[in-house]
Coordinates of C-alpha atoms in Angstrom, one line a residue:
M212 CA 130.2 107.5 133.9
E213 CA 127.9 104.7 135.0
T214 CA 124.1 105.4 135.2
I215 CA 122.2 103.4 137.8
T216 CA 118.6 102.8 137.0
T217 CA 116.3 101.6 139.8
D218 CA 112.7 101.7 140.8
V219 CA 113.3 103.3 144.2
A220 CA 116.5 105.2 145.2
I221 CA 116.9 105.7 148.9
I222 CA 119.4 108.2 150.4
G223 CA 120.7 106.8 153.7
A224 CA 121.0 103.3 155.1
G225 CA 120.1 104.0 158.7
P226 CA 116.9 102.5 160.2
G227 CA 114.7 104.7 158.1
G228 CA 116.2 103.8 154.7
T229 CA 116.6 100.1 155.4
T230 CA 113.2 99.8 156.9
C231 CA 111.6 101.4 153.9
G232 CA 113.7 99.3 151.5
G233 CA 113.1 96.1 153.5
F234 CA 109.3 96.4 153.4
L235 CA 109.4 97.2 149.7
R236 CA 111.3 94.1 148.9
K237 CA 109.4 91.9 151.4
Y238 CA 106.0 92.6 149.9
D239 CA 107.2 93.0 146.3
P240 CA 110.4 91.1 145.4
S241 CA 110.2 92.3 141.8
I242 CA 110.8 96.0 142.8
S243 CA 114.4 97.2 142.5
V244 CA 115.7 99.2 145.5
T245 CA 119.1 100.9 145.7
I246 CA 120.3 102.6 148.9
F247 CA 123.2 105.0 149.0
E248 CA 125.0 105.5 152.3
R249 CA 127.9 107.9 152.8
E250 CA 129.4 106.1 155.7
V251 CA 130.7 102.6 156.2
F252 CA 129.0 100.3 158.7
P253 CA 129.4 99.5 161.6
R254 CA 129.5 103.0 163.1
D255 CA 128.1 104.5 166.3
H256 CA 125.1 106.7 166.2
I257 CA 123.0 108.6 168.7
G258 CA 119.4 107.5 169.5
E259 CA 119.5 104.1 171.1
S260 CA 116.2 103.9 173.1
Q261 CA 113.1 102.5 171.5
L262 CA 109.4 102.5 172.3
P263 CA 107.1 99.4 172.2
A264 CA 105.4 100.4 169.0
L265 CA 108.7 99.6 167.1
S266 CA 108.8 96.0 168.3
A267 CA 105.8 95.1 166.1
I268 CA 107.5 96.7 163.1
L269 CA 110.7 94.6 163.7
D270 CA 108.5 91.5 163.8
E271 CA 106.6 92.3 160.6
L272 CA 109.9 93.1 158.8
G273 CA 111.1 89.7 159.8
V274 CA 114.1 90.9 161.8
W275 CA 112.8 90.5 165.4
D276 CA 114.7 87.2 166.0
D277 CA 118.0 88.7 164.8
V278 CA 117.6 91.8 167.0
E279 CA 116.6 89.7 170.0
A280 CA 119.7 87.4 169.4
C281 CA 121.9 90.5 169.9
N282 CA 121.1 90.4 173.6
F283 CA 120.2 94.1 173.7
P284 CA 118.8 95.2 177.1
V285 CA 115.0 94.9 177.3
K286 CA 113.5 98.3 178.0
I287 CA 110.5 98.1 180.3
G288 CA 110.4 101.8 180.9
G289 CA 112.2 104.7 182.4
T290 CA 113.2 106.2 185.8
Y291 CA 112.9 110.0 186.0
R292 CA 114.0 112.8 188.3
W293 CA 111.8 115.4 186.7
G294 CA 108.9 117.6 187.8
N295 CA 108.1 119.2 191.1
S296 CA 109.8 116.7 193.5
D297 CA 113.3 115.3 194.0
D298 CA 111.9 111.8 194.2
L299 CA 112.6 109.4 191.4
W300 CA 109.6 108.0 189.6
D301 CA 109.1 105.2 187.1
F302 CA 107.1 105.1 183.9
D303 CA 106.8 101.4 182.9
F304 CA 105.4 99.7 179.8
L305 CA 104.3 96.7 182.0
P306 CA 102.4 96.8 185.3
Y307 CA 104.9 97.0 188.2
G308 CA 106.4 93.6 189.1
Q309 CA 105.0 91.8 186.1
F310 CA 108.2 91.4 184.1
E311 CA 108.7 87.6 184.0
D312 CA 112.1 85.9 184.1
V313 CA 111.8 84.5 180.6
P314 CA 114.9 83.0 179.0
R315 CA 116.4 84.8 176.1
P316 CA 116.4 84.8 173.1
S317 CA 112.6 84.9 173.2
K318 CA 109.8 85.3 170.7
F319 CA 107.7 88.3 170.0
E320 CA 104.9 87.2 172.2
G321 CA 103.5 87.6 175.8
Q322 CA 105.1 90.4 177.8
R323 CA 107.5 91.2 174.9
L324 CA 104.6 92.6 172.9
Q325 CA 104.7 95.5 175.4
T326 CA 108.5 96.1 175.8
A327 CA 111.2 97.7 173.7
F328 CA 114.9 97.5 173.1
Q329 CA 117.8 99.7 174.0
V330 CA 120.2 99.1 171.1
D331 CA 123.8 99.6 170.3
R332 CA 123.4 101.5 167.0
S333 CA 126.7 100.2 165.6
I334 CA 125.2 96.7 165.8
Y335 CA 121.6 97.5 165.2
D336 CA 122.0 99.6 162.0
K337 CA 124.4 97.0 160.5
L338 CA 121.9 94.3 161.3
L339 CA 119.0 96.2 159.6
S340 CA 121.2 96.9 156.5
D341 CA 122.3 93.2 156.3
H342 CA 118.6 92.2 156.5
A343 CA 117.6 94.6 153.8
E344 CA 120.4 93.2 151.6
K345 CA 119.1 89.7 152.2
L346 CA 115.7 90.8 151.1
G347 CA 117.3 92.1 147.8
C348 CA 118.1 95.8 148.4
D349 CA 121.3 97.0 146.7
I350 CA 123.2 99.0 149.4
R351 CA 126.2 101.0 148.3
F352 CA 128.2 102.2 151.3
N353 CA 130.9 104.9 151.3
T354 CA 128.7 106.6 148.6
S355 CA 127.4 110.1 149.1
V356 CA 125.0 112.1 147.0
R357 CA 126.8 115.1 145.5
S358 CA 123.8 116.8 143.8
V359 CA 120.2 116.5 143.0
E360 CA 119.0 117.3 139.5
K361 CA 115.4 118.5 139.4
N362 CA 112.7 119.9 137.1
G363 CA 110.1 121.9 139.1
D364 CA 108.9 119.6 141.9
R365 CA 110.2 116.5 140.2
V366 CA 113.6 114.8 140.9
E367 CA 115.2 113.9 137.5
S368 CA 118.4 112.2 138.9
L369 CA 121.0 112.1 141.6
T370 CA 124.7 112.5 141.0
L371 CA 127.0 110.5 143.4
N372 CA 130.4 111.5 144.7
D373 CA 132.2 109.7 141.8
G374 CA 130.0 111.3 139.1
T375 CA 127.6 108.3 138.7
K376 CA 124.1 109.2 137.8
V377 CA 121.1 107.6 139.5
K378 CA 117.7 107.5 137.8
A379 CA 114.7 106.2 139.7
K380 CA 110.9 106.2 139.6
H381 CA 110.8 107.4 143.2
Y382 CA 113.4 109.0 145.5
V383 CA 113.3 108.6 149.3
D384 CA 115.2 110.9 151.6
A385 CA 116.3 109.0 154.7
S386 CA 119.4 111.0 155.2
G387 CA 118.5 112.2 158.7
H388 CA 118.8 115.8 159.8
V389 CA 121.0 116.5 156.8
G390 CA 117.9 116.3 154.6
I391 CA 119.6 116.1 151.3
L392 CA 116.4 116.0 149.2
R393 CA 114.5 118.3 151.6
R394 CA 117.1 121.0 151.0
A395 CA 117.5 120.4 147.3
M396 CA 113.8 120.7 146.8
G397 CA 113.6 123.9 148.7
V398 CA 111.4 122.6 151.5
E399 CA 111.2 125.1 154.3
I400 CA 111.1 123.9 158.0
E401 CA 109.1 125.2 160.9
E402 CA 110.7 125.3 164.4
P403 CA 107.6 125.3 166.6
S404 CA 109.5 125.4 169.8
A405 CA 112.0 127.6 171.6
L406 CA 113.9 124.5 172.6
K407 CA 117.4 124.8 171.1
N408 CA 119.6 122.3 172.9
I409 CA 122.9 120.6 172.4
A410 CA 123.6 117.0 173.3
I411 CA 127.0 115.7 174.4
W412 CA 127.7 112.0 174.9
D413 CA 130.2 109.1 175.2
Y414 CA 130.0 105.4 175.6
W415 CA 131.1 103.8 178.8
R416 CA 132.3 100.2 179.5
N417 CA 131.2 98.2 182.5
A418 CA 128.9 100.7 184.1
E419 CA 126.6 99.2 186.7
W420 CA 122.9 99.1 185.6
A421 CA 120.6 101.3 187.7
V422 CA 117.9 98.7 187.4
S423 CA 118.1 95.0 186.6
L424 CA 114.9 93.0 186.2
G425 CA 114.7 89.4 185.3
I426 CA 116.8 88.4 182.4
G427 CA 118.0 91.5 180.6
G428 CA 115.2 93.9 181.8
T429 CA 116.1 97.5 182.7
R430 CA 115.0 101.1 182.6
I431 CA 116.7 104.1 181.1
Q432 CA 117.5 106.9 183.5
I433 CA 116.6 110.5 182.9
L434 CA 118.0 112.8 185.6
S435 CA 117.5 116.5 185.9
L436 CA 120.2 119.0 186.8
G437 CA 119.7 122.7 187.4
Y438 CA 120.9 123.5 183.8
G439 CA 120.1 120.4 181.8
W440 CA 119.5 116.6 182.0
I441 CA 121.5 113.4 181.8
W442 CA 120.5 110.2 180.0
F443 CA 121.8 106.8 181.1
I444 CA 121.0 104.0 178.6
P445 CA 122.5 100.5 178.8
I446 CA 122.9 99.3 175.2
S447 CA 124.6 96.0 175.9
P448 CA 125.6 94.0 179.0
D449 CA 128.9 96.0 179.2
R450 CA 128.3 99.2 177.2
T451 CA 126.2 102.2 178.2
S452 CA 125.4 105.4 176.4
I453 CA 125.6 108.4 178.8
G454 CA 124.7 111.8 177.5
F455 CA 124.0 115.4 178.7
V456 CA 121.6 117.8 177.2
C457 CA 121.5 121.6 177.9
P458 CA 120.4 124.7 176.0
A459 CA 122.9 125.9 173.4
D460 CA 122.9 129.4 174.9
Y461 CA 123.7 128.0 178.3
Y462 CA 126.8 126.2 176.9
K463 CA 127.9 129.4 175.1
K464 CA 127.5 131.5 178.3
S465 CA 129.2 129.0 180.5
G466 CA 132.6 129.6 178.9
L467 CA 133.3 125.9 179.5
T468 CA 134.7 123.4 176.9
I469 CA 132.4 120.6 175.8
E470 CA 134.6 118.2 177.7
K471 CA 134.4 120.2 181.0
L472 CA 130.7 120.7 180.7
Y473 CA 130.1 117.0 180.3
E474 CA 132.5 116.1 183.1
N475 CA 130.9 118.6 185.5
A476 CA 127.4 117.3 184.7
L477 CA 128.3 113.7 185.4
N478 CA 130.1 114.6 188.6
E479 CA 127.1 116.6 189.9
E480 CA 124.7 113.6 189.8
P481 CA 125.3 111.2 192.8
L482 CA 123.3 108.3 191.4
L483 CA 125.3 108.5 188.1
R484 CA 128.6 108.7 190.0
S485 CA 127.8 105.4 191.8
L486 CA 126.9 103.7 188.5
I487 CA 130.2 104.6 186.8
A488 CA 132.5 104.3 189.8
N489 CA 134.2 101.2 188.2
A490 CA 133.5 102.1 184.5
K491 CA 135.7 103.7 181.8
P492 CA 134.6 106.0 179.0
E493 CA 135.6 105.0 175.5
G494 CA 137.0 108.5 175.0
N495 CA 135.1 109.4 171.8
L496 CA 133.1 112.4 173.1
S497 CA 130.6 113.5 170.5
T498 CA 128.2 116.5 170.3
T499 CA 125.3 117.6 168.1
K500 CA 122.6 120.2 168.2
D501 CA 119.1 118.8 168.7
W502 CA 116.7 121.5 167.6
S503 CA 113.1 120.4 167.0
F504 CA 111.6 121.1 163.6
V505 CA 108.9 119.9 161.2
A506 CA 109.3 120.0 157.4
E507 CA 106.7 122.2 155.6
R508 CA 105.9 119.2 153.4
M509 CA 107.1 115.7 153.3
T510 CA 106.3 114.6 149.7
G511 CA 106.6 115.8 146.2
E512 CA 105.9 114.7 142.6
N513 CA 108.2 111.7 142.8
W514 CA 110.0 112.0 146.2
S515 CA 109.4 111.7 149.9
L516 CA 110.9 112.3 153.3
V517 CA 111.1 109.7 156.0
G518 CA 112.4 109.9 159.5
E519 CA 114.4 112.8 160.7
S520 CA 114.8 114.3 157.2
G521 CA 111.1 115.3 157.7
G522 CA 111.3 116.4 161.3
F523 CA 112.9 115.9 164.7
A524 CA 111.5 116.1 168.2
D525 CA 113.5 116.6 171.4
P526 CA 114.9 113.3 172.6
I527 CA 113.4 113.6 176.1
L528 CA 110.6 111.2 175.1
S529 CA 112.9 108.6 173.4
A530 CA 110.7 108.6 170.3
G531 CA 113.2 109.4 167.5
M532 CA 113.9 105.9 166.2
T533 CA 110.3 104.8 166.6
L534 CA 109.0 107.8 164.6
T535 CA 111.6 107.1 161.9
Q536 CA 110.8 103.5 161.3
V537 CA 107.0 104.0 161.6
S538 CA 107.2 106.7 158.8
A539 CA 109.5 104.5 156.7
R540 CA 107.1 101.6 156.9
E541 CA 104.2 103.8 155.9
M542 CA 106.0 105.3 152.9
A543 CA 107.0 101.8 151.7
Y544 CA 103.3 100.8 151.8
I545 CA 102.3 103.8 149.7
L546 CA 105.0 103.0 147.1
L547 CA 103.7 99.4 147.0
E548 CA 100.2 100.6 146.4
E549 CA 101.4 103.1 143.7
R550 CA 103.1 100.2 142.0
R551 CA 99.8 98.3 142.0
G552 CA 98.2 101.2 140.2
A553 CA 96.1 102.4 143.2
D554 CA 95.0 106.0 143.7
T555 CA 97.6 107.1 146.2
A556 CA 96.6 110.8 146.4
W557 CA 94.6 110.3 149.6
M558 CA 97.3 108.1 151.0
I559 CA 100.0 110.8 150.5
E560 CA 97.7 113.3 152.2
E561 CA 97.4 110.9 155.1
Y562 CA 101.1 110.4 155.3
E563 CA 101.6 114.1 155.6
R564 CA 98.9 114.5 158.2
R565 CA 100.0 111.6 160.4
N566 CA 103.7 112.4 160.4
K567 CA 103.3 116.1 161.0
R568 CA 100.8 115.4 163.8
R569 CA 103.2 112.9 165.5
L570 CA 106.1 115.3 165.3
T571 CA 104.1 118.3 166.4
Q572 CA 102.7 116.3 169.4
H573 CA 106.1 115.2 170.5
I574 CA 107.5 118.7 170.2
R575 CA 104.6 120.2 172.1
F576 CA 104.9 117.6 174.9
A577 CA 108.6 118.2 175.2
D578 CA 107.9 121.9 175.6
Y579 CA 105.6 121.0 178.5
W580 CA 108.1 118.7 180.1
Y581 CA 110.8 121.4 180.0
K582 CA 108.6 124.2 181.3
A583 CA 107.2 122.1 184.1
N584 CA 110.5 120.9 185.4
A585 CA 111.2 122.6 188.7
H586 CA 114.7 121.2 188.8
F587 CA 115.8 123.6 186.0
S588 CA 116.8 126.2 188.7
D589 CA 119.4 127.8 186.4
L590 CA 117.2 127.9 183.4
Q591 CA 114.3 130.2 184.5
E592 CA 114.7 132.6 181.6
Y593 CA 114.9 129.6 179.2
T594 CA 111.7 127.9 180.5
A595 CA 110.0 131.3 180.6
E596 CA 110.8 131.7 176.9
I597 CA 109.4 128.3 176.2
A598 CA 106.2 129.2 178.1
K599 CA 105.9 132.5 176.3
D600 CA 106.5 131.0 172.9
A601 CA 103.9 128.3 173.5
G602 CA 101.4 130.3 175.5
L603 CA 101.6 127.6 178.1
N604 CA 100.1 127.8 181.5
L605 CA 101.6 125.3 184.0
S606 CA 98.3 124.2 185.7
A607 CA 97.4 120.6 184.7
Q608 CA 94.0 121.6 183.3
E609 CA 95.4 124.4 181.1
A610 CA 98.2 122.1 180.0
F611 CA 95.6 119.6 178.9
R612 CA 93.7 122.2 176.9
W613 CA 97.0 123.3 175.2
L614 CA 98.2 119.8 174.5
G615 CA 94.9 118.8 173.1
T616 CA 94.9 121.4 170.3
G617 CA 95.3 118.6 167.8
G618 CA 93.1 116.2 169.6
F619 CA 93.4 113.2 171.9
A620 CA 91.8 110.7 169.5
E621 CA 94.8 108.7 168.4
E622 CA 94.3 106.3 165.5
D623 CA 97.7 104.8 165.8
M624 CA 97.0 103.6 169.3
Q625 CA 93.5 102.5 168.4
S626 CA 92.6 104.2 171.7
A627 CA 92.8 107.6 173.3
G628 CA 96.1 109.3 174.0
F629 CA 98.7 111.8 173.1
S630 CA 102.2 111.4 171.7
L631 CA 102.0 107.6 172.0
I632 CA 101.0 107.9 175.7
R633 CA 97.5 106.8 176.9
I634 CA 95.3 109.6 178.2
D635 CA 95.2 108.2 181.8
Q636 CA 98.9 108.0 181.8
L637 CA 99.1 111.6 180.6
H638 CA 96.9 112.6 183.6
Q639 CA 99.4 111.0 186.0
I640 CA 102.4 112.6 184.3
A641 CA 100.7 116.0 184.4
A642 CA 100.2 115.4 188.1
R643 CA 103.9 114.8 188.6
L644 CA 104.8 117.9 186.6
S645 CA 102.2 120.2 188.2
D646 CA 100.9 121.1 191.7
C647 CA 97.4 121.0 190.3
P648 CA 96.4 117.4 189.5
P649 CA 94.1 117.0 186.5
T650 CA 90.6 115.5 186.6
S651 CA 88.8 113.4 184.1
A652 CA 86.4 115.1 181.7
L653 CA 83.8 112.6 182.8
D654 CA 83.9 113.3 186.5
G655 CA 80.6 114.7 187.9
F656 CA 78.5 113.9 184.8
N657 CA 76.2 111.1 183.8
Q658 CA 74.9 111.8 180.2
F659 CA 77.0 112.0 177.1
K660 CA 75.4 113.1 173.9
L661 CA 77.2 112.7 170.6
K662 CA 77.9 116.0 168.8
L663 CA 79.0 115.1 165.2
E664 CA 77.3 118.0 163.4
G665 CA 79.5 119.9 161.0
A666 CA 82.1 117.2 160.8
K667 CA 83.4 116.1 157.4
E668 CA 83.8 112.4 156.6
I669 CA 87.4 111.5 155.6
Q670 CA 89.4 108.4 154.9
V671 CA 92.3 107.5 157.1
A672 CA 94.7 104.7 156.4
R673 CA 95.1 101.3 158.0
F674 CA 98.5 99.6 157.1
E675 CA 98.4 95.8 157.2
N676 CA 100.3 93.0 155.4
G677 CA 101.7 95.4 152.7
K678 CA 98.4 96.9 151.8
I679 CA 96.6 100.1 152.8
F680 CA 92.9 100.0 153.6
K681 CA 90.5 102.9 153.9
V682 CA 88.9 103.5 157.3
K683 CA 86.2 106.0 157.9
A684 CA 86.8 109.0 160.2
L685 CA 85.3 112.4 161.0
E686 CA 87.3 115.6 160.9
R687 CA 86.3 119.0 162.4
D688 CA 88.3 122.0 163.5
G689 CA 91.6 120.2 163.0
K690 CA 90.6 117.2 165.1
M691 CA 89.9 113.7 163.9
L692 CA 87.6 110.9 165.3
P693 CA 88.4 107.5 163.8
Y694 CA 85.6 104.9 163.3
R695 CA 87.9 102.1 164.6
T696 CA 87.8 99.6 167.4
L697 CA 87.2 101.3 170.8
F698 CA 86.1 104.6 169.3
E699 CA 83.7 102.8 167.0
W700 CA 82.3 100.9 169.9
M701 CA 81.9 104.0 172.1
I702 CA 80.0 105.8 169.2
A703 CA 77.7 102.8 168.9
G704 CA 77.1 102.7 172.7
L705 CA 76.2 106.4 172.8
R706 CA 74.0 106.2 169.8
H707 CA 72.0 103.5 171.7
S708 CA 71.8 105.8 174.8
P709 CA 73.4 108.9 176.1
R710 CA 73.2 107.5 179.6
F711 CA 76.6 106.2 180.6
E712 CA 75.4 103.0 182.4
T713 CA 72.9 102.1 179.6
A714 CA 75.5 102.7 176.9
M715 CA 78.0 100.5 178.7
A716 CA 75.5 97.8 179.3
F717 CA 74.6 97.8 175.6
L718 CA 78.3 97.4 174.7
A719 CA 78.6 94.5 177.2
S720 CA 75.7 92.7 175.4
K721 CA 77.4 93.3 172.0
M722 CA 81.0 92.5 172.8
P723 CA 81.3 89.3 174.7
A724 CA 83.8 87.9 172.2
A725 CA 86.2 90.8 173.1
G726 CA 86.0 90.0 176.7
F727 CA 83.8 92.9 177.7
P728 CA 82.6 93.5 180.4
R729 CA 84.8 91.1 182.3
D730 CA 88.0 92.7 181.0
R731 CA 88.7 95.6 183.3
F732 CA 91.5 96.8 181.0
L733 CA 89.1 97.0 178.1
Q734 CA 86.6 99.0 180.3
A735 CA 89.4 101.4 181.2
R736 CA 90.3 101.9 177.6
L737 CA 86.7 102.6 176.6
I738 CA 86.4 105.2 179.4
E739 CA 89.7 106.8 178.1
C740 CA 88.1 107.1 174.7
L741 CA 85.0 108.7 176.1
D742 CA 87.2 111.2 178.0
A743 CA 89.0 112.0 174.7
M744 CA 85.8 112.5 172.8
V745 CA 84.5 114.9 175.5
R746 CA 87.7 116.9 175.4
D747 CA 87.8 117.0 171.6
G748 CA 84.2 118.2 171.4
W749 CA 82.7 115.1 169.8
V750 CA 80.6 114.4 172.9
E751 CA 78.7 116.9 175.2
A752 CA 78.8 115.9 178.9
T753 CA 75.8 116.9 180.9
L754 CA 74.3 116.2 184.3
A755 CA 70.8 114.7 184.5
P756 CA 69.1 115.1 187.9
A757 CA 68.1 112.1 190.1
M758 CA 70.7 109.9 188.4
P759 CA 74.0 108.7 189.8
V760 CA 77.0 110.6 188.5
I761 CA 80.4 109.3 187.4
R762 CA 83.3 109.6 189.8
H763 CA 86.3 108.9 187.7
D764 CA 89.2 110.0 189.9
I765 CA 92.7 109.8 188.4
P766 CA 95.0 108.3 191.1
P767 CA 98.4 110.0 191.4
E768 CA 100.0 106.6 191.0
S769 CA 99.2 103.4 189.1
T770 CA 100.9 100.1 188.2
V771 CA 102.8 101.8 185.4
I772 CA 103.5 105.3 186.8
R773 CA 104.7 105.3 190.4
K774 CA 107.3 106.4 192.9
H775 CA 110.5 104.6 192.2
V776 CA 111.3 101.6 194.4
D777 CA 114.9 100.6 194.7

């Protein structure tokens, strides 16, 4: 039989595989990349909602214009019925009312830097695979991997369904939850959550959009029922993904068929009924389990896991595709550096740390969302199990302590946050999920002393233009403080003076080129960083007498998180 020899063999031509292969070929056209995909495209796939972080990756990959030309809905945020009130509330990426009526197709600039897409995966995945082929990837569809030959922790070859052997310098598992390499290499998984749900969905034609803003702008809808929740995601002008999620145990105990459970859920939601009054389902009802997990490790001697082969987080936060393509880009960068002869040991450690942290954060936040949802009237035992499993108290302050176990200093955001959500936004979400609104860690204090003793200096990665750069950071007790942008500036200010007003005045004198202090947005981000540093133990907040104290109240609403307005 034929033997295929290639530099990098990738299993799976979904967004993870083609993003990894595309970046490899973009930055090093001499590298050979072969991708093996068991299906034939186009084909439908679950997971259509993106986050703004992914838009920059599409632009860097050189595929933004092609994606934008598909006329996918522009996601400006989400509308939720979730928490302790029946009121709908919105979480937007842009300040309320600032989505401009800009003609499409448009460039990756202006307001589009902060928005995302809601994509039809049958079109989107085909577009990404076509782009990867244009860049020089060899994609073989209708080709599955039958077996993995290994020697210790090293992959020796793959055997395809027709007996063909594949030999590569490096093997990438982008096969999704199937995890072909993960399973073959004996990698265990951890299930850090009691969440064990199933998802049921179909595609509907000509459903009315719940929200239409400007040209193509909309929000996804996340609507709680007593025993689960519904997603409503327009993925084209006339096609909408509508799904229902509930615990697997609830489905088993209900005695209902999948079809009847789905039908009942949609009929119970009045808003949804109005949106689909004149719509028709395509009639291809699908189901999958969606259990959160994290792989014990994500790399080996000559192999790596990207995307959902390395872990999966509950879809309530719409992060799946973004996490997949972020990890695929990072692995491509590491393989490029390895090809240049760089020392990649620290980069691989970084890859493991970053991706495990992202997944764990999203899983932990999903636990909090489920436990804090008062609408789950039929799932009291289920949410109690989640709380017991997590040791989670529902008060906002306790939730913040629990969520912050891994820290609020987020290097990917270059600011302070958790699970791709800024820390002030997290405050407002916690207020909607709890009867006890949180308060800023700065409120009532006026002096902030750096506490960096006992921290170890480490190197974290900055990924830029196909290369990885070392950035200094501190690590202590499982938490990390990056020396980058806003955190670096805040450290400099506090080294000048522990007095808040003096430190901020010092930064104002040093940062006029960045727009500080005139830029109120920048001021707010610096304060968020200081809040995170206090919560993570990098700064001690104290109260000096005869000096004004900080009053940093967190309003229950803002321009991005607010009660829904029809």
